[in-house]
Coordinates of C-alpha atoms in Angstrom, one line a residue:
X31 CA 16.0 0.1 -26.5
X32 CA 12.7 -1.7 -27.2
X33 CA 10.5 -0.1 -30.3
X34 CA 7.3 0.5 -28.4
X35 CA 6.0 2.0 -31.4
X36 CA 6.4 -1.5 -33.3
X37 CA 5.0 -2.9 -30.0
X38 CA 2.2 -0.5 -30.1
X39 CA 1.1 -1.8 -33.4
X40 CA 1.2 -5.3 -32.6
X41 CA -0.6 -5.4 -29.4
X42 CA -3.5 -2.6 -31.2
X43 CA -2.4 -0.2 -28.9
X44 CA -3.4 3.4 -30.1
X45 CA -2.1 5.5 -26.6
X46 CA 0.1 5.3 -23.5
X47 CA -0.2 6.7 -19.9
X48 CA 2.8 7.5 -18.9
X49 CA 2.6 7.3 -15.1
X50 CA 4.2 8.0 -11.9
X51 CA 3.4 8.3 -7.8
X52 CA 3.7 11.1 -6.3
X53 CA 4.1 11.3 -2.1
X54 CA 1.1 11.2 -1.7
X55 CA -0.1 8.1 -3.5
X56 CA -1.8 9.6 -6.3
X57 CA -0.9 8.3 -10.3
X58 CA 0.1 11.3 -12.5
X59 CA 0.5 10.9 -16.2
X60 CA 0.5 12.1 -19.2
X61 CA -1.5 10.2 -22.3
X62 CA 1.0 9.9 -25.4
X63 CA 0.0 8.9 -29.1
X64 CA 1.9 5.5 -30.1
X65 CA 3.7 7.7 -32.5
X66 CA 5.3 9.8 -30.0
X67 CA 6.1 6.5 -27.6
X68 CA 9.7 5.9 -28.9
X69 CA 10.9 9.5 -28.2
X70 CA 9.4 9.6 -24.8
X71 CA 10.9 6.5 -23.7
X72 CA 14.1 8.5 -24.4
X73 CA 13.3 12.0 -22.8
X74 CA 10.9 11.2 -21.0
X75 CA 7.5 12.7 -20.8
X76 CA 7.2 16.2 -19.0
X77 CA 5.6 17.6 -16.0
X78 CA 5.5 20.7 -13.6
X79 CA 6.6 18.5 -10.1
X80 CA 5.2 21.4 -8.0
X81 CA 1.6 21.0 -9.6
X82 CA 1.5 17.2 -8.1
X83 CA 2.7 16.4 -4.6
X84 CA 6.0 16.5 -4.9
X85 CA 8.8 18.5 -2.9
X86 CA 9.5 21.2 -5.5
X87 CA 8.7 24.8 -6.6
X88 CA 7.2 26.5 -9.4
X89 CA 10.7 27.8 -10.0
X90 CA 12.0 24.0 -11.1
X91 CA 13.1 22.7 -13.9
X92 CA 10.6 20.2 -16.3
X93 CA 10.4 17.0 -14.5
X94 CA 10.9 14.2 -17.0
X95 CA 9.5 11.0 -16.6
X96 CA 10.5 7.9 -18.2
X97 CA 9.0 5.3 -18.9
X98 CA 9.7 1.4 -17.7
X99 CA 9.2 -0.9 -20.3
X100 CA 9.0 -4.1 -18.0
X101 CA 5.7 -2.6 -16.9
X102 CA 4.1 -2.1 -19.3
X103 CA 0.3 -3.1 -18.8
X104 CA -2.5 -3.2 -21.7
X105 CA -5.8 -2.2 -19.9
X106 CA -8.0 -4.7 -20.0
X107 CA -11.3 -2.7 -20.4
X108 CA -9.6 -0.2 -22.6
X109 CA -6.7 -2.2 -24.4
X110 CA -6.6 0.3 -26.8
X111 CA -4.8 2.2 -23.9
X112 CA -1.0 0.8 -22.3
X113 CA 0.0 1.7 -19.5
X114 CA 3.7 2.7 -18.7
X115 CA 5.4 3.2 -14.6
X116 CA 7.6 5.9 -15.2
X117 CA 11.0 6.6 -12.9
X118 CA 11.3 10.8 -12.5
X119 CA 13.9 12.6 -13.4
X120 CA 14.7 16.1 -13.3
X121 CA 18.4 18.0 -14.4
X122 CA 20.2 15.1 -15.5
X123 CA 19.6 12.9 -12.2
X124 CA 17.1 10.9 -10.6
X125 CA 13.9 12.9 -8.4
X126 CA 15.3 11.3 -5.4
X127 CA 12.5 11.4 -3.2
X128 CA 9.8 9.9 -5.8
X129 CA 8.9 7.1 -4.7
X130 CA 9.5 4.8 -7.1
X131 CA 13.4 5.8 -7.3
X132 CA 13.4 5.3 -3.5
X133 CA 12.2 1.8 -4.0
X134 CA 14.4 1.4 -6.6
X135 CA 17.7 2.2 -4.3
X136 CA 16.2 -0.1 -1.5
X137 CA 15.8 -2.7 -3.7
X138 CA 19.7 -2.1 -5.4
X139 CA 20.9 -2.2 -1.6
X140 CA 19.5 -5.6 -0.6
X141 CA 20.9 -7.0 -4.5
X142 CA 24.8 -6.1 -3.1
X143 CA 24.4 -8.5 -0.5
X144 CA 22.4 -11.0 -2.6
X145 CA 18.6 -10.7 -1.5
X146 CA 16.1 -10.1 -3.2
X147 CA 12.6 -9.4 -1.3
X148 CA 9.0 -11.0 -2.8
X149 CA 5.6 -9.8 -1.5
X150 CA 1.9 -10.6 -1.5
X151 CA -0.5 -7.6 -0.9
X152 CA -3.8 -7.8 -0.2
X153 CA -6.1 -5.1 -1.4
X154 CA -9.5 -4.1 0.7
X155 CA -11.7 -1.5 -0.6
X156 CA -15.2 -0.7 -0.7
X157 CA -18.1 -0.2 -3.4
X158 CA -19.9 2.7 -2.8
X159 CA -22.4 4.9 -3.9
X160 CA -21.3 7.5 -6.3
X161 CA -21.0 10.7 -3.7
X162 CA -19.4 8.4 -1.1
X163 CA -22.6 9.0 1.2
X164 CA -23.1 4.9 1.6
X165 CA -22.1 1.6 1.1
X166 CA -24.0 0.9 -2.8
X167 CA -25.4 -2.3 -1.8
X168 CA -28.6 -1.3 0.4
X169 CA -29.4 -5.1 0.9
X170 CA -25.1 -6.0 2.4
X171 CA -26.1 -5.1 5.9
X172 CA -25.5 -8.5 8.2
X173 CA -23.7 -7.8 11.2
X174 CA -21.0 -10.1 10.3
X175 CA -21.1 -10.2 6.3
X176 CA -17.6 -11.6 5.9
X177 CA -17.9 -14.3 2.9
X178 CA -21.2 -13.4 2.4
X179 CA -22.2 -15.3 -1.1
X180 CA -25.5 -13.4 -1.6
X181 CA -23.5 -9.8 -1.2
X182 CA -20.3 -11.1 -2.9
X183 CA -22.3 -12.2 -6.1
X184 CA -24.4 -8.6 -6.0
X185 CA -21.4 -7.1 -6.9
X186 CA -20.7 -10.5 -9.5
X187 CA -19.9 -8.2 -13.0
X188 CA -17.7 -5.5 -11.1
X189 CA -15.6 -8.4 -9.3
X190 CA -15.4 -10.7 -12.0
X191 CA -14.5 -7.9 -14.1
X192 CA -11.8 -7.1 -12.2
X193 CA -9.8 -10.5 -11.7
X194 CA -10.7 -11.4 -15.2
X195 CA -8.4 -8.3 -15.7
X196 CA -5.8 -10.0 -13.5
X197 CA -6.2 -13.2 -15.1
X198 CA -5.5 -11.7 -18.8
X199 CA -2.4 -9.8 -17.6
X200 CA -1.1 -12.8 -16.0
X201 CA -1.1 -11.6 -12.4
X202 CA -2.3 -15.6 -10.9
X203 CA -5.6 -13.9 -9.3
X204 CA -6.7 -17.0 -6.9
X205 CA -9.4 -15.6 -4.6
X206 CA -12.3 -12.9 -4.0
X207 CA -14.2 -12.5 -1.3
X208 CA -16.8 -10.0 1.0
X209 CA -15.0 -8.5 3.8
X210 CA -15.8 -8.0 6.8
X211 CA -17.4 -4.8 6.4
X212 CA -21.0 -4.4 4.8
X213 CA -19.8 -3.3 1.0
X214 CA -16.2 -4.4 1.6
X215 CA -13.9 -6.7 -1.0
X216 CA -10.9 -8.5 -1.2
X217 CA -9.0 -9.3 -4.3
X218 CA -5.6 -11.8 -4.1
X219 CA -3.2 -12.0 -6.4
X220 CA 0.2 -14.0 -6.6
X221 CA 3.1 -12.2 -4.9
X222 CA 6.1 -11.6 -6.8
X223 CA 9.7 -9.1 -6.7
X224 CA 8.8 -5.9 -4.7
X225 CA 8.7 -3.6 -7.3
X226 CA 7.0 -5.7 -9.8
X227 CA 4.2 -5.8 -7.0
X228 CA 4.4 -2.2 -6.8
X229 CA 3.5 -1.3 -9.8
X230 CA 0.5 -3.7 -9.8
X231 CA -0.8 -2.7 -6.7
X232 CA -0.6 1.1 -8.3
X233 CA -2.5 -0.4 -11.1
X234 CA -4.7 -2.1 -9.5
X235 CA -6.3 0.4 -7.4
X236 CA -6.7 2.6 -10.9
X237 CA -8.0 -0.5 -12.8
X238 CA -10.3 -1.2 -9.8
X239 CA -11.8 2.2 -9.2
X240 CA -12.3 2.5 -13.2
X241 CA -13.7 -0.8 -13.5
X242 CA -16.4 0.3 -10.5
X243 CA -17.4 3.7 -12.2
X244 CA -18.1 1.9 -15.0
X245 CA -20.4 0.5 -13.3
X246 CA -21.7 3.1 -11.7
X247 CA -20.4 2.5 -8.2
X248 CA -17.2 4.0 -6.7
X249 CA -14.2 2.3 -5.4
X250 CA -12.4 3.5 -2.7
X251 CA -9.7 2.4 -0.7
X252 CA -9.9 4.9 2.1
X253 CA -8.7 3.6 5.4
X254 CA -11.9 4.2 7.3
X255 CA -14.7 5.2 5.7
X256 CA -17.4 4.4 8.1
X257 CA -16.4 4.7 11.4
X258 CA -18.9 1.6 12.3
X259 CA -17.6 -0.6 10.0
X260 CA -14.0 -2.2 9.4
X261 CA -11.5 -0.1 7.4
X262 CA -9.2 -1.0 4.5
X263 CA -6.0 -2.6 5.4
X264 CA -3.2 -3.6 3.2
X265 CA -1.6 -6.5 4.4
X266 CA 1.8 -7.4 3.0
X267 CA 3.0 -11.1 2.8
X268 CA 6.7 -11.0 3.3
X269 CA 9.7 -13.1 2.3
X270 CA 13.6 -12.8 1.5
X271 CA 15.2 -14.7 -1.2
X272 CA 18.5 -15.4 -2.8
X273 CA 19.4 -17.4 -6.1
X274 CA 16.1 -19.2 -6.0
X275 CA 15.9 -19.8 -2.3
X276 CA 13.5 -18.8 0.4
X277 CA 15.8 -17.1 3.2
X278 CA 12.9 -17.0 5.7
X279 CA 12.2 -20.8 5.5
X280 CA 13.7 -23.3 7.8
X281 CA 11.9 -26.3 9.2
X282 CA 13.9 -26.6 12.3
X283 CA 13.1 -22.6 13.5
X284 CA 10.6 -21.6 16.1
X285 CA 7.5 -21.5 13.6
X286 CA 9.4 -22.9 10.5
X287 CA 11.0 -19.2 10.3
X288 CA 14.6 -19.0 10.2
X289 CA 17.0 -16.8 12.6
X290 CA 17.3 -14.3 9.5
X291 CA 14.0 -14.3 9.3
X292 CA 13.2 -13.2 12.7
X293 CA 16.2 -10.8 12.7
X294 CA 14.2 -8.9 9.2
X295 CA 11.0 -9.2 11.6
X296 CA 12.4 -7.5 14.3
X297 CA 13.6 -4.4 11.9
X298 CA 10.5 -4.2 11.4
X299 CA 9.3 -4.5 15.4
X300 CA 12.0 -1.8 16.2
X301 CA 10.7 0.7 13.2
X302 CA 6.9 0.5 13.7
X303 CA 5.9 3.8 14.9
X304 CA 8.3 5.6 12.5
X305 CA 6.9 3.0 9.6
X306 CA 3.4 3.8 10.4
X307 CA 4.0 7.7 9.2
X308 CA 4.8 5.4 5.5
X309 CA 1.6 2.9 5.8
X310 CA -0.7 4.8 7.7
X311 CA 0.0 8.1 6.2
X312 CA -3.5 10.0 6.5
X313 CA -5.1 11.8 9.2
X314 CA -8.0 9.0 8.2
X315 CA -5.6 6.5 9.0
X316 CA -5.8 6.5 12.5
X317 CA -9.5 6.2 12.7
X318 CA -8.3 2.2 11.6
X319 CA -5.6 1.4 14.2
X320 CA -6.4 1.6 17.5
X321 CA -10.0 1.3 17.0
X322 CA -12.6 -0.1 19.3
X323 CA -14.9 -2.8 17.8
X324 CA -16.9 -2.4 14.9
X325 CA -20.0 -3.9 14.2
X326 CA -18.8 -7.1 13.2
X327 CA -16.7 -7.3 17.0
X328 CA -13.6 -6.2 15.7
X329 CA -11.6 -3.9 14.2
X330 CA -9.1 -6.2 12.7
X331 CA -6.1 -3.5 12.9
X332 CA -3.4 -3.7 15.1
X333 CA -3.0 -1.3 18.1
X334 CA 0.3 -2.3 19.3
X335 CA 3.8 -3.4 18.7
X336 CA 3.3 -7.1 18.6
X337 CA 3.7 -10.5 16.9
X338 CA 2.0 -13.8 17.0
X339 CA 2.1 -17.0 15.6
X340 CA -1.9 -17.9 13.3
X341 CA -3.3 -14.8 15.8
X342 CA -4.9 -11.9 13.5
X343 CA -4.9 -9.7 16.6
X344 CA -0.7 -9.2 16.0
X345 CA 0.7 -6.3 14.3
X346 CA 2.8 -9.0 12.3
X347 CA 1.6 -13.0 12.4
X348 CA 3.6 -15.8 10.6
X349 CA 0.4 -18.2 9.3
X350 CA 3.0 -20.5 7.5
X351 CA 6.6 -21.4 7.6
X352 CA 9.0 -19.3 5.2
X353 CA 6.7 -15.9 5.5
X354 CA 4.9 -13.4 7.9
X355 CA 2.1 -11.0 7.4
X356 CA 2.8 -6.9 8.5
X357 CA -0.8 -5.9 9.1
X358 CA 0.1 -2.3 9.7
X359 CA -0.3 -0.6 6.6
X360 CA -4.0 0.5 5.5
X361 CA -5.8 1.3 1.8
X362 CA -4.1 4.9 1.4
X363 CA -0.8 3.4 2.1
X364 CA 1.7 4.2 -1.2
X365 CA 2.3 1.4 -2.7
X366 CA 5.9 2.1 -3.7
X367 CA 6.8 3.1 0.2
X368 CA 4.8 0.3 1.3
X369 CA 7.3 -2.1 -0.1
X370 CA 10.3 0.2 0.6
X371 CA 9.7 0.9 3.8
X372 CA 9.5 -2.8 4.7
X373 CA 12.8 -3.8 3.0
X374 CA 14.6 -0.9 4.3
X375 CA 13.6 -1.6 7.9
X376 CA 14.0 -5.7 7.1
X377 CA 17.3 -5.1 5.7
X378 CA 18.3 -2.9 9.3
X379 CA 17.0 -6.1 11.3
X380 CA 19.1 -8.3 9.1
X381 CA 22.2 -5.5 9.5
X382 CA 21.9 -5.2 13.0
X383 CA 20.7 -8.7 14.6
X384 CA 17.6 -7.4 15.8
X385 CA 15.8 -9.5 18.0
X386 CA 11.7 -9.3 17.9
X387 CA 11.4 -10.2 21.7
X388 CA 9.1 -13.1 22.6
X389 CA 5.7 -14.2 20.6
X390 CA 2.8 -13.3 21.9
X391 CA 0.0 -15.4 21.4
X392 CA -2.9 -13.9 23.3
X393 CA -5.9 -11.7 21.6
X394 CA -4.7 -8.3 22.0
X395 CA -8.4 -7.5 21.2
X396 CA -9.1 -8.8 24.6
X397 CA -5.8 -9.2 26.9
X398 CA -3.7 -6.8 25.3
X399 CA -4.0 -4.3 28.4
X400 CA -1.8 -6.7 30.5
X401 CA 0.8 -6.8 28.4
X402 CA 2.6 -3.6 29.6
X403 CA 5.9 -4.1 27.8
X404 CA 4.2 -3.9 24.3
X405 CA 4.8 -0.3 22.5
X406 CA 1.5 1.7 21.0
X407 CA 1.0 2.5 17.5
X408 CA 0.8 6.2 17.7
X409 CA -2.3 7.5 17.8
X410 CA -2.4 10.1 15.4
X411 CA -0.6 11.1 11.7
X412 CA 1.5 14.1 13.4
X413 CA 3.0 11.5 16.2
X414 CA 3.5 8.9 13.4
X415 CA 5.6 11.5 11.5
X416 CA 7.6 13.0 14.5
X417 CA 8.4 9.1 15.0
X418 CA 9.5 9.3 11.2
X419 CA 11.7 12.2 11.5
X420 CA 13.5 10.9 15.2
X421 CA 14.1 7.2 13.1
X422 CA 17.8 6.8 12.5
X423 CA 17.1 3.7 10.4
X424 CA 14.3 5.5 7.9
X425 CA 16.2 8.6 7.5
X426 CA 19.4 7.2 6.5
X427 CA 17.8 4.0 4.6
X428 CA 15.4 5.8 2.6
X429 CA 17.2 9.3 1.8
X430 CA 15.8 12.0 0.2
X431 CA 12.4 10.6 1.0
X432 CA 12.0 11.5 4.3
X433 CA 12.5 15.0 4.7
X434 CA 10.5 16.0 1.9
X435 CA 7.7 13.7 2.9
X436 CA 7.6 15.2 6.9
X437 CA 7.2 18.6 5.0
X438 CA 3.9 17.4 2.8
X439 CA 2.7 15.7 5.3
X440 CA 2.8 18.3 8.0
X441 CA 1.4 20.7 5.6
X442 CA -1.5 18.5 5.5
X443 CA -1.6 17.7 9.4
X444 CA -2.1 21.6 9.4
X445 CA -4.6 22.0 7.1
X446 CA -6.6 19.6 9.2
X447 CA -5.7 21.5 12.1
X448 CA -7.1 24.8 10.8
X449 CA -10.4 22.4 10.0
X450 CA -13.2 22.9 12.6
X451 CA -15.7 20.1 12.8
X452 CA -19.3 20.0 14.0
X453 CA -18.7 17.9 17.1
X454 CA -15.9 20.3 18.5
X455 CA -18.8 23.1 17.7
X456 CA -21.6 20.7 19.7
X457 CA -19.1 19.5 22.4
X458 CA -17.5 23.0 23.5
X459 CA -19.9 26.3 22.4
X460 CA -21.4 25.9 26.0
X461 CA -17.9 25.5 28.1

């Protein structure tokens, strides 16, 4: 076992957050002395799992969460601090619906038939103002501010800040931009193994929204913030490998994709509603896809079941031979299920020869209505999750997951239920 207190003293490292992800998305840790590090990478540090969202009681055991020492990550603006993904355990055996154990099982069932799945993610959010009331730059408000150098370089010491945070954990940052909402950022990164990019897309949205209140701003990576604007996607670059070789590439395939390749896209085709409980999984969420045009002319977010060749308008598009984009998922999408939702539904394309029909190269913005074949996203959280609990392929792929997931998540579609909002109130007292 690696002496993290040794470790500890080396790198000037004084604490550790132990961390995990619940169901919901949010990191949970616990902040250990350096002294204590070497027992808690043995026990594991402890938590109450019914006081975080996870599917327990108050009546269960400790929850014990150990530590991975493969991810450990020195915070760059506090590197007094590392910081530790932890793997839940509780009575002897794995939590088996956290989600990084679920990605963990996904990822040990594509390694018995020799595949390993790497992934690019790219992370939109917005700088706002402290009590989320606006968009913190008052001067970003072009009707089409994507790349906009004046707005981008506003916001010059939180960005820079950020990737040179990247940079110093060796994460290959290569580009920042504006979005194309007013207030909106982009921040790329090189992809890597799926859980590897897991864990630094957890990070990343913590190091990000710390790195902004430092500042005095606020981060957020809520999937639609301002109905007028565009929301927070997060796109995933997808590919499948095996000893060193990219299964998905093959010159001589429609789009330099090979047959494999298409077969793990149309997993993903024939699982989309069900996924989109996964990567769309607030009732926020659906304020994204679907969406008419925002002030720039569109919403970017898909709407339908569809996929393209270079066409943004696609629910998956393939911009370059050996990969494809899956635009589905959004800001407040889990980072852990996120990747283990894509493998497990790849890996059933793979399985069962799924075809993904025929491209469609048309702007679904604009012609989508005449193609009547093409499937809708669902249009709300409580359709996407009765398309989770009716999926076959999710609830045998992803096991414990998705039972205790549908009962979180209804328990929040509920609570929004029993929510009455002002335009219901403007709309209906005079019926």
């Amino acid at each position: 076992m690696t002496d993290l207190e040794t470790l500890a003293k080396d790198r000037g490292i004084k604490y550790f957050l132990i961390s995990y992800t619940d169901l919901f998305g949010t990191q949970r840790s616990k902040l250990v002395p350096a002294a204590a590090i070497n027992a808690m990478a043995k026990a594991g540090a402890g938590f109450a799992g019914f006081a975080t969202w996870l599917d327990m009681t108050p009546a269960d055991s400790d929850m014990f969460v150990i530590p991975d020492p493969d991810s450990l990550i020195q915070l760059p603006w506090k590197p007094e601090v590392g910081w530790f993904a932890g793997n839940p355990w509780m009575n002897g055996k794995e939590v088996a619906h956290a989600p990084r154990n679920v990605l963990r099982r996904v990822i040990s069932a594509a390694a018995k038939h020799g595949y390993e799945m790497r992934c690019g993610v790219e992370c939109e959010f917005f700088l706002i103002a402290p009590d989320g009331s606006n968009i913190s730059d008052a001067a970003d408000k072009q009707a089409k501010p994507c790349y906009d150098q004046g707005s981008l370089m506003r916001r010059y010491e939180v960005i820079s800040e950020i990737c040179d945070g990247m940079l110093a954990l060796g994460w290959k940052p290569y580009q920042n931009d504006h979005e194309d909402a007013n207030g909106q950022f982009e921040m790329n990164w090189e992809y890597d193994t799926a859980l590897v990019t897991a864990d630094r897309h957890s990070f990343f949205k913590y190091m990000a929204k710390s790195i902004a209140e430092k500042h005095g701003l606020r981060a957020t990576f809520m999937p639609k913030p301002f109905l007028e604007l565009t929301g927070n996607g997060c796109h995933a670059h997808v590919s499948l490998w095996q000893d060193g070789r990219n299964l998905f590439d093959d010159p001589s395939g429609e789009l330099g994709v090979s047959a494999l390749g298409y077969q793990f896209l149309g997993g993903l085709l024939h699982s989309a509603e069900a996924l989109a409980a996964l990567f769309n999984p607030t009732v926020n969420s659906y304020k994204r896809i679907n969406a008419p045009p925002t002030l720039s002319g569109a919403s970017w977010a898909p709407g339908s079941v569809t996929w393209s060749g270079n066409n943004r308008t696609h629910m998956i598009r393939i911009p370059e031979p050996g990969r494809f984009e899956l635009r589905l998922a959004d800001g407040a999408a889990n980072p852990y299920l996120l990747q283990a939702g894509i493998l497990a539904a790849g890996l059933d394309g793979i399985d069962n020869k799924r075809d993904p029909g025929q491209r469609l190269d048309i702007n679904m913005y604009t012609h989508g209505h005449t193609v009547t074949s093409a499937r809708m996203l669902p249009l709300n959280l409580l359709d996407a999750l009765r398309r989770l609990e009716g999926s076959d392929v999710l609830v045998k792929r992803l096991g414990g997951l998705v039972p205790s997931y549908l009962k979180l998540k209804r328990e929040e579609w509920n609570a929004y239920a029993r929510h009455l909002s002002p335009w219901e109130r403007e709309t209906t007292l005079d019926v």
